[in-house]
Coordinates of C-alpha atoms and ligand atoms in Angstrom, one line a residue:
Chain H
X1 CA -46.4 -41.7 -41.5
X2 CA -44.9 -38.7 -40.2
X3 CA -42.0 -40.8 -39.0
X4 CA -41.3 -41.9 -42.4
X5 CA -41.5 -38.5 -44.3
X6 CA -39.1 -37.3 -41.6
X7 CA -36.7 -40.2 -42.8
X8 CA -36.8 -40.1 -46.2
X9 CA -36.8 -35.7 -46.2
X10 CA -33.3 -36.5 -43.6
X11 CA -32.3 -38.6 -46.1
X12 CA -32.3 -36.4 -49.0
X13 CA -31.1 -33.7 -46.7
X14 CA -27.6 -35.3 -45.5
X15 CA -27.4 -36.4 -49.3
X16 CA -27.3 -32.9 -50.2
X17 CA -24.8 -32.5 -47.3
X18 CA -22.1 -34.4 -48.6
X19 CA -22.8 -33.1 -52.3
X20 CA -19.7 -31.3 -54.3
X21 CA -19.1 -28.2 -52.1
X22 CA -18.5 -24.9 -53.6
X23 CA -14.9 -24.1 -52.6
X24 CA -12.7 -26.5 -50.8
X25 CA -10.6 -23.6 -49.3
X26 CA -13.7 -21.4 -47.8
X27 CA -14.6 -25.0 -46.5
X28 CA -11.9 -25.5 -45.0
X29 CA -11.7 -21.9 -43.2
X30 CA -15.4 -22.7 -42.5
X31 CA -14.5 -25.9 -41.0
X32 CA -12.0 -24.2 -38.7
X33 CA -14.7 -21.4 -37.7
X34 CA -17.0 -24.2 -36.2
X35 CA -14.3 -25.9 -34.5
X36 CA -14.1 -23.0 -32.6
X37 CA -17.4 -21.8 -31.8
X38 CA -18.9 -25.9 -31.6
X39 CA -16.1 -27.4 -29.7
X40 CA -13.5 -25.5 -27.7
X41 CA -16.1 -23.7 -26.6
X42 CA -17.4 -26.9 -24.9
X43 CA -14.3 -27.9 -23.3
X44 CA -15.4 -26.0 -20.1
X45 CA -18.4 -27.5 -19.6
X46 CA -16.9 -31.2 -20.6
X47 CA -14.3 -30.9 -17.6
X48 CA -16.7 -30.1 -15.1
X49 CA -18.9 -32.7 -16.2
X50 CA -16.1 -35.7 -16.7
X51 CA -14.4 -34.7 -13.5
X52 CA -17.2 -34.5 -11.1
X53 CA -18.8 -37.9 -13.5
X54 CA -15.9 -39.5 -12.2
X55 CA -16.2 -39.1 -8.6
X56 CA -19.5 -40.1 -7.8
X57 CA -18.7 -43.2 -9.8
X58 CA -15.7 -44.4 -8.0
X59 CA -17.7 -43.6 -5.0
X60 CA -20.8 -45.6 -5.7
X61 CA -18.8 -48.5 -7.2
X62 CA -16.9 -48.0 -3.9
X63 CA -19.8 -48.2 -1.6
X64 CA -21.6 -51.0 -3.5
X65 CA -18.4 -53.4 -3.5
X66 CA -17.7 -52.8 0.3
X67 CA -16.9 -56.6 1.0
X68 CA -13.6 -57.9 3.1
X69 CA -12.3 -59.9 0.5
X70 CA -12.7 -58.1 -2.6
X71 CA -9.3 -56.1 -2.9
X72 CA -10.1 -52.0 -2.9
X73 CA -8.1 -52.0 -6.4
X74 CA -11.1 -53.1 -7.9
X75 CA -12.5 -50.1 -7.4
X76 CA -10.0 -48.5 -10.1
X77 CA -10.8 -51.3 -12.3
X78 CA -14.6 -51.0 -12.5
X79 CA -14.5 -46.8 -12.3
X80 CA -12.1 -46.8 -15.4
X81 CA -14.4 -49.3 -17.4
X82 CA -17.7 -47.6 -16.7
X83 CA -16.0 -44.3 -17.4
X84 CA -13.8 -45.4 -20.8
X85 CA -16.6 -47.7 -21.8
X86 CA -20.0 -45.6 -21.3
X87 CA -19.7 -42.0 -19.6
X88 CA -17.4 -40.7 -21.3
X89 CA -18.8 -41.1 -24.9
X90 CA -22.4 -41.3 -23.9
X91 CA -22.9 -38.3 -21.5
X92 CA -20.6 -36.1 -23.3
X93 CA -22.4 -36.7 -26.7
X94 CA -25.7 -36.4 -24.9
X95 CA -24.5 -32.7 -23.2
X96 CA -23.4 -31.5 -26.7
X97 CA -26.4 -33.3 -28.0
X98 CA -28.7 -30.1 -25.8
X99 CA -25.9 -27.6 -26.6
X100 CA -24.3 -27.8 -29.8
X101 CA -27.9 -29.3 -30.9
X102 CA -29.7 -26.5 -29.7
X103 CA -27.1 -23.9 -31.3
X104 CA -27.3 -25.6 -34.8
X105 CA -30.8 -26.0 -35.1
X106 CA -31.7 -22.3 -34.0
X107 CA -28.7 -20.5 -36.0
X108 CA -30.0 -22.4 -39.0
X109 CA -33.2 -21.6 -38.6
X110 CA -33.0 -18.3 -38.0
X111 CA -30.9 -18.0 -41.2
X112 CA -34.6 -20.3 -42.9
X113 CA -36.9 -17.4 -41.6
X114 CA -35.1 -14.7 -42.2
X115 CA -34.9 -16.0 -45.8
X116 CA -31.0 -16.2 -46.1
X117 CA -30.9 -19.8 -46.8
X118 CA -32.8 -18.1 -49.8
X119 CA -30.0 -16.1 -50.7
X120 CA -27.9 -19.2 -50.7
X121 CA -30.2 -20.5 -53.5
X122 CA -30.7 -18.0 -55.1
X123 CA -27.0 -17.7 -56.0
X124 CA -26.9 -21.3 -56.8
X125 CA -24.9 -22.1 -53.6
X126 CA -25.8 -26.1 -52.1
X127 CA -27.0 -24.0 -48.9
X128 CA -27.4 -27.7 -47.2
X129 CA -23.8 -28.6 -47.6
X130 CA -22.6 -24.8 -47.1
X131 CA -24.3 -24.2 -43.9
X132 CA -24.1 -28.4 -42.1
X133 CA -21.2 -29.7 -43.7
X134 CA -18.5 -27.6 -41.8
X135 CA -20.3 -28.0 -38.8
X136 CA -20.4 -32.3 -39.0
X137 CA -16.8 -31.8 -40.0
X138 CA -15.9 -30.0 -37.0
X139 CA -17.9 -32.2 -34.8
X140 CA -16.7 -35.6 -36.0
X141 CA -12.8 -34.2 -35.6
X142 CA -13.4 -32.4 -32.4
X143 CA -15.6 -35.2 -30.2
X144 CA -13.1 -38.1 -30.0
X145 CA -10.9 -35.4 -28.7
X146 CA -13.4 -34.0 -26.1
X147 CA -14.5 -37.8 -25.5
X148 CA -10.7 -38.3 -24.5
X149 CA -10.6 -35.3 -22.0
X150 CA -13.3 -36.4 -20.8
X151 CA -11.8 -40.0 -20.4
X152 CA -8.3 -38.4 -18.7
X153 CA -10.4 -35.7 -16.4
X154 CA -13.0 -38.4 -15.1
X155 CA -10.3 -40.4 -13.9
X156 CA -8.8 -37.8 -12.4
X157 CA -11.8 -37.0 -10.5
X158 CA -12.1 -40.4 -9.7
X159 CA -9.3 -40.4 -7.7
X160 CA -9.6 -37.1 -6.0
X161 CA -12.7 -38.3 -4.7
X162 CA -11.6 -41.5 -3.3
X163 CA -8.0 -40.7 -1.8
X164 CA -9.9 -36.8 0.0
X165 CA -12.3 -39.1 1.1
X166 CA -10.2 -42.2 2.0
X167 CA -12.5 -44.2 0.7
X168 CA -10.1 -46.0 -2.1
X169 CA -6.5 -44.6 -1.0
X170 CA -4.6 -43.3 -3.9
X171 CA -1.4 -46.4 -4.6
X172 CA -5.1 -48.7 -4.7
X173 CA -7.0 -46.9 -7.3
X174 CA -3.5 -46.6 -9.6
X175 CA -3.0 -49.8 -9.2
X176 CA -6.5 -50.5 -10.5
X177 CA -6.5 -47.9 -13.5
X178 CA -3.7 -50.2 -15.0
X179 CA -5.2 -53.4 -13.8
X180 CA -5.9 -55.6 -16.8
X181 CA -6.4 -52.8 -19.2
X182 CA -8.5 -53.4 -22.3
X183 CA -6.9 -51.0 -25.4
X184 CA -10.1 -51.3 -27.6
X185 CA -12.0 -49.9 -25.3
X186 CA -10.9 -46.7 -25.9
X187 CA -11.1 -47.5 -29.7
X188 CA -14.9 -48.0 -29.4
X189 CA -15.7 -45.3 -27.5
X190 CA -13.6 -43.0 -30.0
X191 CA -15.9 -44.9 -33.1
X192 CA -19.0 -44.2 -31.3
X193 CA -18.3 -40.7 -30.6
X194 CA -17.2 -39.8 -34.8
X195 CA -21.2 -41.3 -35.0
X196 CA -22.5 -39.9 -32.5
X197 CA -20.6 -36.4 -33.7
X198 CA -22.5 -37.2 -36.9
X199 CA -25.7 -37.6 -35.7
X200 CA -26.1 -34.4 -33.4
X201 CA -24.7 -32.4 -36.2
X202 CA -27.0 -33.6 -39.1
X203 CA -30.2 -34.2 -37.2
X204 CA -29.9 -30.6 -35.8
X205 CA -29.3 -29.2 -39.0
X206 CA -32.6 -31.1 -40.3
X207 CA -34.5 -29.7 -38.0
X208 CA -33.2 -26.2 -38.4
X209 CA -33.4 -26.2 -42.2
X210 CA -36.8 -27.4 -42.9
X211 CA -37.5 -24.6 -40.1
X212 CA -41.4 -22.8 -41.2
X213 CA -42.3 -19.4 -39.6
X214 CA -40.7 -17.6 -37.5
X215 CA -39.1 -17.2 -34.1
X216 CA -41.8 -19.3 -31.9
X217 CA -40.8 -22.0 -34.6
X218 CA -37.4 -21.3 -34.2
X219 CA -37.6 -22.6 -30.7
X220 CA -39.9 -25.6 -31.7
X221 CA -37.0 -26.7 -33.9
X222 CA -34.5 -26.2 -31.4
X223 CA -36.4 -28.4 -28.8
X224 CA -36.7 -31.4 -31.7
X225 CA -33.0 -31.0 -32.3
X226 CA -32.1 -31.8 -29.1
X227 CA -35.0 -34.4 -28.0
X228 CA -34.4 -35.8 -31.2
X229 CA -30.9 -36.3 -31.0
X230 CA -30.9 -37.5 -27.6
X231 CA -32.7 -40.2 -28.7
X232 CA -30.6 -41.4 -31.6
X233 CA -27.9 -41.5 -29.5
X234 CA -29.3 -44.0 -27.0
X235 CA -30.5 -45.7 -30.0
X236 CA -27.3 -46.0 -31.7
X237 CA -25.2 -46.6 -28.5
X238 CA -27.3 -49.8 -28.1
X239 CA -26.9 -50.7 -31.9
X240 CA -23.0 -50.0 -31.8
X241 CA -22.0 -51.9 -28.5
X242 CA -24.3 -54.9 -29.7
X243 CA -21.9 -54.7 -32.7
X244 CA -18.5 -53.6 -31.3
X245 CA -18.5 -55.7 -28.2
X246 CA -21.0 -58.4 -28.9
Chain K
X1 CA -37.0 -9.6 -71.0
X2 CA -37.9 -11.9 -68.3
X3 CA -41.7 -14.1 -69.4
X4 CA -44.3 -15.7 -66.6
X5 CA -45.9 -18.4 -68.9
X6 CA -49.2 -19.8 -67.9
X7 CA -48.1 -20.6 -64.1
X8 CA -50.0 -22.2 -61.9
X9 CA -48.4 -23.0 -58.1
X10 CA -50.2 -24.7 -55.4
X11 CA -49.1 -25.3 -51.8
X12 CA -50.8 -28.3 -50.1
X13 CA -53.8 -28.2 -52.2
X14 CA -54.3 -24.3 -52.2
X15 CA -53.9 -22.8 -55.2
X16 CA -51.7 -19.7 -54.7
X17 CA -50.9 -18.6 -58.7
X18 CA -53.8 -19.5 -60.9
X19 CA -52.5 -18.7 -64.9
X20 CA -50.2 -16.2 -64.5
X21 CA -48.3 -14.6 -67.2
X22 CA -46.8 -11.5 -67.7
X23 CA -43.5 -10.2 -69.4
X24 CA -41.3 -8.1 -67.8
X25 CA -38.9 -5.4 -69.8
X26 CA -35.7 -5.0 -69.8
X27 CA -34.3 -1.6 -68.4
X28 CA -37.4 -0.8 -66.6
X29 CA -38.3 -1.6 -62.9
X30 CA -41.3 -4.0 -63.4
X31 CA -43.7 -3.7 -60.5
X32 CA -46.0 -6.6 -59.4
X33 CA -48.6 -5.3 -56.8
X34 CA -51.6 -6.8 -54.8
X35 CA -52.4 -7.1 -51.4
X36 CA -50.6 -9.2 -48.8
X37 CA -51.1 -12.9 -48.8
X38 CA -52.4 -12.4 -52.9
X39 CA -49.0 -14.2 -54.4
X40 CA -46.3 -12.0 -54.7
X41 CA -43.9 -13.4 -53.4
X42 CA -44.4 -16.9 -54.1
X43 CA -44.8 -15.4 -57.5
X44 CA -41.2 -13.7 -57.6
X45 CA -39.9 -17.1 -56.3
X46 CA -41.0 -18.6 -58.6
X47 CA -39.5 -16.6 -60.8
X48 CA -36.1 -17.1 -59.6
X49 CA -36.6 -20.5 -59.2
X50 CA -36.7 -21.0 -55.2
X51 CA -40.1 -22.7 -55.8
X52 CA -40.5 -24.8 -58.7
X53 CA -43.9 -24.2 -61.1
X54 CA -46.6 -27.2 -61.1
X55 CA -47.1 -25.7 -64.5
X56 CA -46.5 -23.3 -66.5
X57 CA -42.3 -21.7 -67.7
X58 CA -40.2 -19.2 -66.7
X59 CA -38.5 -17.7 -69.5
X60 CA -35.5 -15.3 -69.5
X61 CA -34.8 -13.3 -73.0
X62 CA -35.7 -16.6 -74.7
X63 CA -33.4 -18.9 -72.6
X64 CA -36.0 -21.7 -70.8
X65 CA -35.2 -21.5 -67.0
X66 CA -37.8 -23.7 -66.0
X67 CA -36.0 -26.4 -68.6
X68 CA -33.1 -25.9 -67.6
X69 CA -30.8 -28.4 -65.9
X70 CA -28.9 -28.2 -62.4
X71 CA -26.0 -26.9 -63.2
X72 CA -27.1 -24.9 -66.5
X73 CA -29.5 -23.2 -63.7
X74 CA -26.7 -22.8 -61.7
X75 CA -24.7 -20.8 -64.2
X76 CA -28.0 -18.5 -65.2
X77 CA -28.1 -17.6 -61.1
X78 CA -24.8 -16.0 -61.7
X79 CA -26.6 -13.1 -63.6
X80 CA -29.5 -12.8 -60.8
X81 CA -29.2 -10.4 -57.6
X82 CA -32.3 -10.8 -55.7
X83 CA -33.0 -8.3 -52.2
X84 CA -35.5 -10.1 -50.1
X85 CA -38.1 -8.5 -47.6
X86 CA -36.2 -8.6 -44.7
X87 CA -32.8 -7.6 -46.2
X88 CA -31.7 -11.6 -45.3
X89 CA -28.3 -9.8 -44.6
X90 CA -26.2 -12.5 -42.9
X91 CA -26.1 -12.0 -39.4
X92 CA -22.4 -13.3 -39.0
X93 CA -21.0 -10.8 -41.2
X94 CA -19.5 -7.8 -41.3
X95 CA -21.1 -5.1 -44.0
X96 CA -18.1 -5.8 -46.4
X97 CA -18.0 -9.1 -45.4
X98 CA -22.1 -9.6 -46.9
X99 CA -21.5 -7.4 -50.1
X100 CA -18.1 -9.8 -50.7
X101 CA -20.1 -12.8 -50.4
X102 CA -20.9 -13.3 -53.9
X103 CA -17.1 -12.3 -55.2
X104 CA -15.6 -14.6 -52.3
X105 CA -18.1 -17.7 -54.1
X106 CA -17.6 -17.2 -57.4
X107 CA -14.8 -15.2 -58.6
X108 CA -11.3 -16.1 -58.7
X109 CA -10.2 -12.5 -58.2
X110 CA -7.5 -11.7 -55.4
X111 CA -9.1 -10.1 -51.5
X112 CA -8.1 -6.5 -52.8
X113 CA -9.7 -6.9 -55.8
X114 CA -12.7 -8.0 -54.7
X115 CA -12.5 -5.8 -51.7
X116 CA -12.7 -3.0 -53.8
X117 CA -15.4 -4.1 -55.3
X118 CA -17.1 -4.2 -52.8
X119 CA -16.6 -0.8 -51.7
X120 CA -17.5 0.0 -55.1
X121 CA -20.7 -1.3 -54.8
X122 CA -21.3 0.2 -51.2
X123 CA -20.2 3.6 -52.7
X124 CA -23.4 2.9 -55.5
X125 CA -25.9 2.5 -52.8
X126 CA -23.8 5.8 -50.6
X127 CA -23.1 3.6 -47.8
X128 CA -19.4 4.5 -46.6
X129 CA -17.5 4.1 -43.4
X130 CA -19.8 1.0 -42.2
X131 CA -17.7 -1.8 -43.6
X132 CA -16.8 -3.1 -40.5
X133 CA -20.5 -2.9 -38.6
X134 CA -22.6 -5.9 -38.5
X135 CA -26.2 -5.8 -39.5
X136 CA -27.6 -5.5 -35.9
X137 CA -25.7 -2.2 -35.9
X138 CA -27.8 -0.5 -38.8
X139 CA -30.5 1.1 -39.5
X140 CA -33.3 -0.9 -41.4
X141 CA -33.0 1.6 -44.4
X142 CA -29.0 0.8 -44.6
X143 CA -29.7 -2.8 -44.1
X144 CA -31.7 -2.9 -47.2
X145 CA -28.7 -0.5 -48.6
X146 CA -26.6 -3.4 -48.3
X147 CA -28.5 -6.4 -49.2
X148 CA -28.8 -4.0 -53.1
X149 CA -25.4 -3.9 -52.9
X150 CA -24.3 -7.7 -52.4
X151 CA -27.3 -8.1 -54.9
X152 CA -25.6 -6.5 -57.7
X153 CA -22.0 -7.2 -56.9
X154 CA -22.2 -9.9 -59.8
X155 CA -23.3 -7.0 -62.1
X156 CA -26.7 -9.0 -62.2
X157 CA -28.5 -8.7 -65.5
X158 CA -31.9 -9.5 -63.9
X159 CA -33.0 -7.6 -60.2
X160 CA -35.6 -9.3 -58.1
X161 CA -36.9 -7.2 -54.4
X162 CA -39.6 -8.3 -52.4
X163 CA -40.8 -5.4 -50.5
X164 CA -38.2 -3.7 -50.9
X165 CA -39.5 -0.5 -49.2
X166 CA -41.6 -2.8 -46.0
X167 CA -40.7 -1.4 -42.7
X168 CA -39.3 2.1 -43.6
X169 CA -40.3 5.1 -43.1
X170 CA -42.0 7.0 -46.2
X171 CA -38.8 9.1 -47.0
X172 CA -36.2 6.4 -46.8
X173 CA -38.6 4.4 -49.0
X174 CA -38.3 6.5 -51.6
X175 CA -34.9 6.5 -51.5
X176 CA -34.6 2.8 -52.4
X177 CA -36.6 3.0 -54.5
X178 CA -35.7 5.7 -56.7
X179 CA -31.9 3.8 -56.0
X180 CA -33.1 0.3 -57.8
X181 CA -34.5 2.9 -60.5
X182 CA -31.1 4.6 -61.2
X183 CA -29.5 1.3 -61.0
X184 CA -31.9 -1.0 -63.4
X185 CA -30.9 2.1 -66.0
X186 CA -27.7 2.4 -65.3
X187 CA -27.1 -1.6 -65.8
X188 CA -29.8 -1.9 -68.3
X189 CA -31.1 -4.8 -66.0
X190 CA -34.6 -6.2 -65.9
X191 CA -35.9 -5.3 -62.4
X192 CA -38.8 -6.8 -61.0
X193 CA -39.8 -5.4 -57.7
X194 CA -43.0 -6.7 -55.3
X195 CA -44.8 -3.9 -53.5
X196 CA -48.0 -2.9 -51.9
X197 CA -47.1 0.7 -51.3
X198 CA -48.9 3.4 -53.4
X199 CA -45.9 5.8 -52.9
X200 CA -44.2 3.0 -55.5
X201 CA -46.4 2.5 -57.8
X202 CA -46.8 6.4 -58.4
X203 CA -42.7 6.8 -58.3
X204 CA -41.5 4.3 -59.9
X205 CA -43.9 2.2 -61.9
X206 CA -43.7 2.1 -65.4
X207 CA -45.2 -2.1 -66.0
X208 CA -47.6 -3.3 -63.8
X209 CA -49.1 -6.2 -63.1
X210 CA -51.8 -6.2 -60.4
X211 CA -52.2 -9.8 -58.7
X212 CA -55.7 -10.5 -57.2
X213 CA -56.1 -13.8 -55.1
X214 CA -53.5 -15.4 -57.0
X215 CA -54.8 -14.0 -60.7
X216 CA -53.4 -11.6 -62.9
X217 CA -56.3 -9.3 -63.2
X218 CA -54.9 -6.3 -64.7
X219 CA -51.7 -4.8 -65.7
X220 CA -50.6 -1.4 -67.2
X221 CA -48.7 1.7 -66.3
X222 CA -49.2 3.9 -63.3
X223 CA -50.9 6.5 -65.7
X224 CA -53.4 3.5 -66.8
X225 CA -54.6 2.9 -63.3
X226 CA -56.2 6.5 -63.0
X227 CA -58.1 5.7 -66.1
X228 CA -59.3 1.5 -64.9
X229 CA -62.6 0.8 -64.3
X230 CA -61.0 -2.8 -62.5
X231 CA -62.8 -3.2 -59.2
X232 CA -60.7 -5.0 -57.6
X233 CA -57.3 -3.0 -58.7
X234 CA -59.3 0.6 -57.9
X235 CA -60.7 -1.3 -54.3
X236 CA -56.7 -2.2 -53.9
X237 CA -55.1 1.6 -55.0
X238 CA -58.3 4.0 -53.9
X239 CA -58.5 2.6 -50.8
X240 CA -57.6 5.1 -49.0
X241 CA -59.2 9.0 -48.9
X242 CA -56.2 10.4 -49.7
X243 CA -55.6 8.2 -53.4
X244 CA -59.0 8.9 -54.0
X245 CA -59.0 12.7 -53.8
X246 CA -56.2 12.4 -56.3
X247 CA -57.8 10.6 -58.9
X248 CA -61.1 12.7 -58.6
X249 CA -58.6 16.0 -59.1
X250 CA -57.4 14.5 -62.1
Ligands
ADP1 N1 -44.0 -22.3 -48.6 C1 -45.3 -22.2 -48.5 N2 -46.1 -23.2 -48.1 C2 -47.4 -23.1 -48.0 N3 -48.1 -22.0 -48.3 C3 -47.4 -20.9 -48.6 C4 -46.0 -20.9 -48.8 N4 -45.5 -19.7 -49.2 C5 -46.7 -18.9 -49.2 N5 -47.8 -19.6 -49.0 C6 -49.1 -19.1 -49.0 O1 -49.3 -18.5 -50.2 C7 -50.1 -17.3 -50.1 C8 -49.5 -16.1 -50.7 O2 -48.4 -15.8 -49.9 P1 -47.3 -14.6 -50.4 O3 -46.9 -14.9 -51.8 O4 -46.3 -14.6 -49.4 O5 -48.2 -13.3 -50.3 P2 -47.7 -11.8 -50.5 O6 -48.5 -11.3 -51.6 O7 -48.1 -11.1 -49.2 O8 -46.2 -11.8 -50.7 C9 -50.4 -17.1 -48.6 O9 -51.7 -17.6 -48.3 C10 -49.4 -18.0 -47.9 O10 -49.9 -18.6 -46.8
MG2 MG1 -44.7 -11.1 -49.6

């Protein structure tokens, strides 16, 4: 029951998203704004993440393969799929799933409880589309991009870790990197993180703008936003390499 | 002239307005007054439109608004300015940035032009020098400042404030309110302003309509209400000693 009115109010909600916006220019500047504040300021945390991602997964494929006559190349090979393939797109859209989630759903909110999404009506202003649609626009332009840094830095880490450790010497792991290499995959993981982008952006903003009461729910929202996100994104990263890869 | 016909609004099952009507004149500041959790706001809301009626219209100087359509509601909001209870100032703005707002939506006129309007309408409410401070860095009393002057940057013909006066102190209340005062006459607007402070309703109240657990149960001016023999409105406005010694003096 609950699950359904959810649907159909989320529905309605990213219908109103996408409905005529006010001014094309302020959404534009808008656009930019949240570019800004949603995604560079990630790029920190998606470095750290990709790079040391990166290492403990050439390692573990490392130690797992540790047979004489499977060549250490293969290393390379199965660190760049798992990274290009899954990591990459998956755990970055799940980090900015918790923050960019969390941000959106609280900032929006806040602005429901302190009655300025009130103002926005009040003036006649498609507060829905005024408030989220910047914010998805942002998102869907700027994840592929941290999704690609993510690619370039995990593989990076990848082979810091194995050539300091020894453990896959450096000429091994290049070789491997290159080693039948699958364009697409990059392709897919680029579609999935535009959806992905999508669905952290308008779930959070559901969950912030039906926000009723005050701060205490303002943190109740935040937590959905993020659990519920989270869980689309599994969802969807099942539905999309059933249908991209399949 | 703004009419409340018949309106009934219920939330979940609860009814919160039970027949309301009331008209509301233009060039006056309309009060509607009642304890908290009696309607006021949802009433006002209504009003405006933010929640719909389950029966009942809205009517403002004979145009329908509750008949309206979209976008011919959408082109009536351009004539109302509404300051909510908590000044609803945008946190992300500057001062000049929030009174701008409106001019940036929906005029076409260049950034000095409306910039200057802007400071024009700052000027109105004697707020100068703050454009570039953000909300958090003002006092509640200049918040609420503010939030009049982004409300009537349109040149509004109808003013809506809910509470306006709530969390000031006694001098600075009067201050905003005697402000909406000057400025409904100076516009000509029809004003309607929520309150539960008896400072208000002696000040500034020339129509009003008492709301009692979601009824209209009496309405008048503030020279009526010493005269009343409604229980519910004298159990609301004599409540305390102070009120009461005043209407015994008289
Ligand atoms: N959006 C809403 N959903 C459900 N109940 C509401 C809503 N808004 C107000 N109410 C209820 O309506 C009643 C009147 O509230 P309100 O108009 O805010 O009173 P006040 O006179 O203090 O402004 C309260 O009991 C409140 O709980
Ligand atoms: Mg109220």
């Amino acid at each position: 029951m609950t699950f359904l009115f959810h649907l159909g109010r989320y529905a309605l909600f990213v219908r109103d998203v996408f409905r005529r916006p006010v001014k094309h220019r302020l959404l534009l500047t808008q656009t930019i704004k949240e570019m800004d504040v949603l995604g560079l300021s990630s790029v920190g945390i998606v470095f750290i993440i990709s790079f040391f991602m990166g290492a403990v997964i050439t390692l573990q494929t490392a130690y797992n393969i540790e047979l004489p006559f499977i060549p250490k190349y293969t290393v390379g090979v199965a660190a760049r799929d798992s990274i290009l393939l899954e990591f990459s797109s998956t755990i970055v859209s799940l980090i900015l799933a918790g923050k960019v989630g969390s941000h959106i759903a609280s900032e929006i909110g806040t602005m429901r409880v302190t009655e300025q999404i009130d103002v926005l009506d009040v003036m006649g202003i498609n507060s829905a589309g005024f408030l989220v649609l910047p914010k998805v626009l942002a998102m869907i332009f700027l994840l592929p991009f941290l999704v690609l840094i993510s690619m370039g830095i995990g593989i990076i880490g990848g082979w810091t870790a194995g050539s300091l450790t020894g453990v896959v010497p450096s000429n091994d792991f290049i070789y491997g990197i290159q080693y039948a290499f699958i364009p697409f995959y990059i392709v897919y993981s680029l579609i999935k993180a535009v959806v992905f982008a999508f669905l952290i952006t308008t779930i959070s903003g559901y969950w912030g703008y039906y926000t009723t009461g005050g701060s205490l729910e303002v943190g109740h929202s935040s937590t959905r936003a993020v659990v519920v996100s989270s869980i689309q994104i599994l969802l969807f990263n099942l539905l999309l390499t059933q249908l991209l890869l399949a | 002239m703004i009419e409340a016909v018949d309106i009934y609004k219920s939330f979940d099952g609860k009814m919160i307005l039970d027949n309301v009507s009331a008209t509301f004149k233009t060039g006056h500041t309309n009060l509607i007054i009642g304890q908290s959790g009696s309607g006021k706001t949802v009433l006002l809301k209504t009003l405006v439109g933010l929640h719909e009626p389950d029966s009942g219209s809205v009517i403002y100087d004979a145009r329908n608004f509750t008949g309206m359509s979209d976008q011919e509601r959408i082109d009536a909001r351009k004539e109302i300015g509404m300051l909510f209870q908590g000044s609803a100032l945008f946190d992300s703005q500057t001062v000049e940035e929030n009174v701008r707002f409106p001019l940036d939506i929906f005029t076409d006129q260049s950034l000095e032009e409306r910039r200057e309007r802007a400071n024009a309408c700052l000027k109105r409410v004697n707020l100068e020098n703050i454009n570039h401070l953000f909300p958090s860095e003002i006092s509640g009393g200049m918040q609420k400042r503010v939030a009049i002057a982004r409300a009537i940057a349109l040149n509004p013909r109808y003013l809506f404030c809910d509470e306006p006066n709530s969390g000031l102190d006694p001098k600075t209340a009067i201050v905003i309110d005697e402000l909406i005062q000057e400025i409904t006459q100076e516009y000509n607007m029809t004003t309607i302003v929520n309150t539960h402070d008896m400072n208000s309703v002696f000040a500034i109240g020339e129509n009003i309509v008492f709301i009692y657990e979601g009824k209209k149960h009496w309405e008048g001016t503030s020279d009526d209400i010493f005269h009343s023999d409604n229980q519910a409105l004298n159990d609301f406005i004599f409540a305390s000693k102070f009120f009461k010694k005043i209407k015994e003096h008289r």
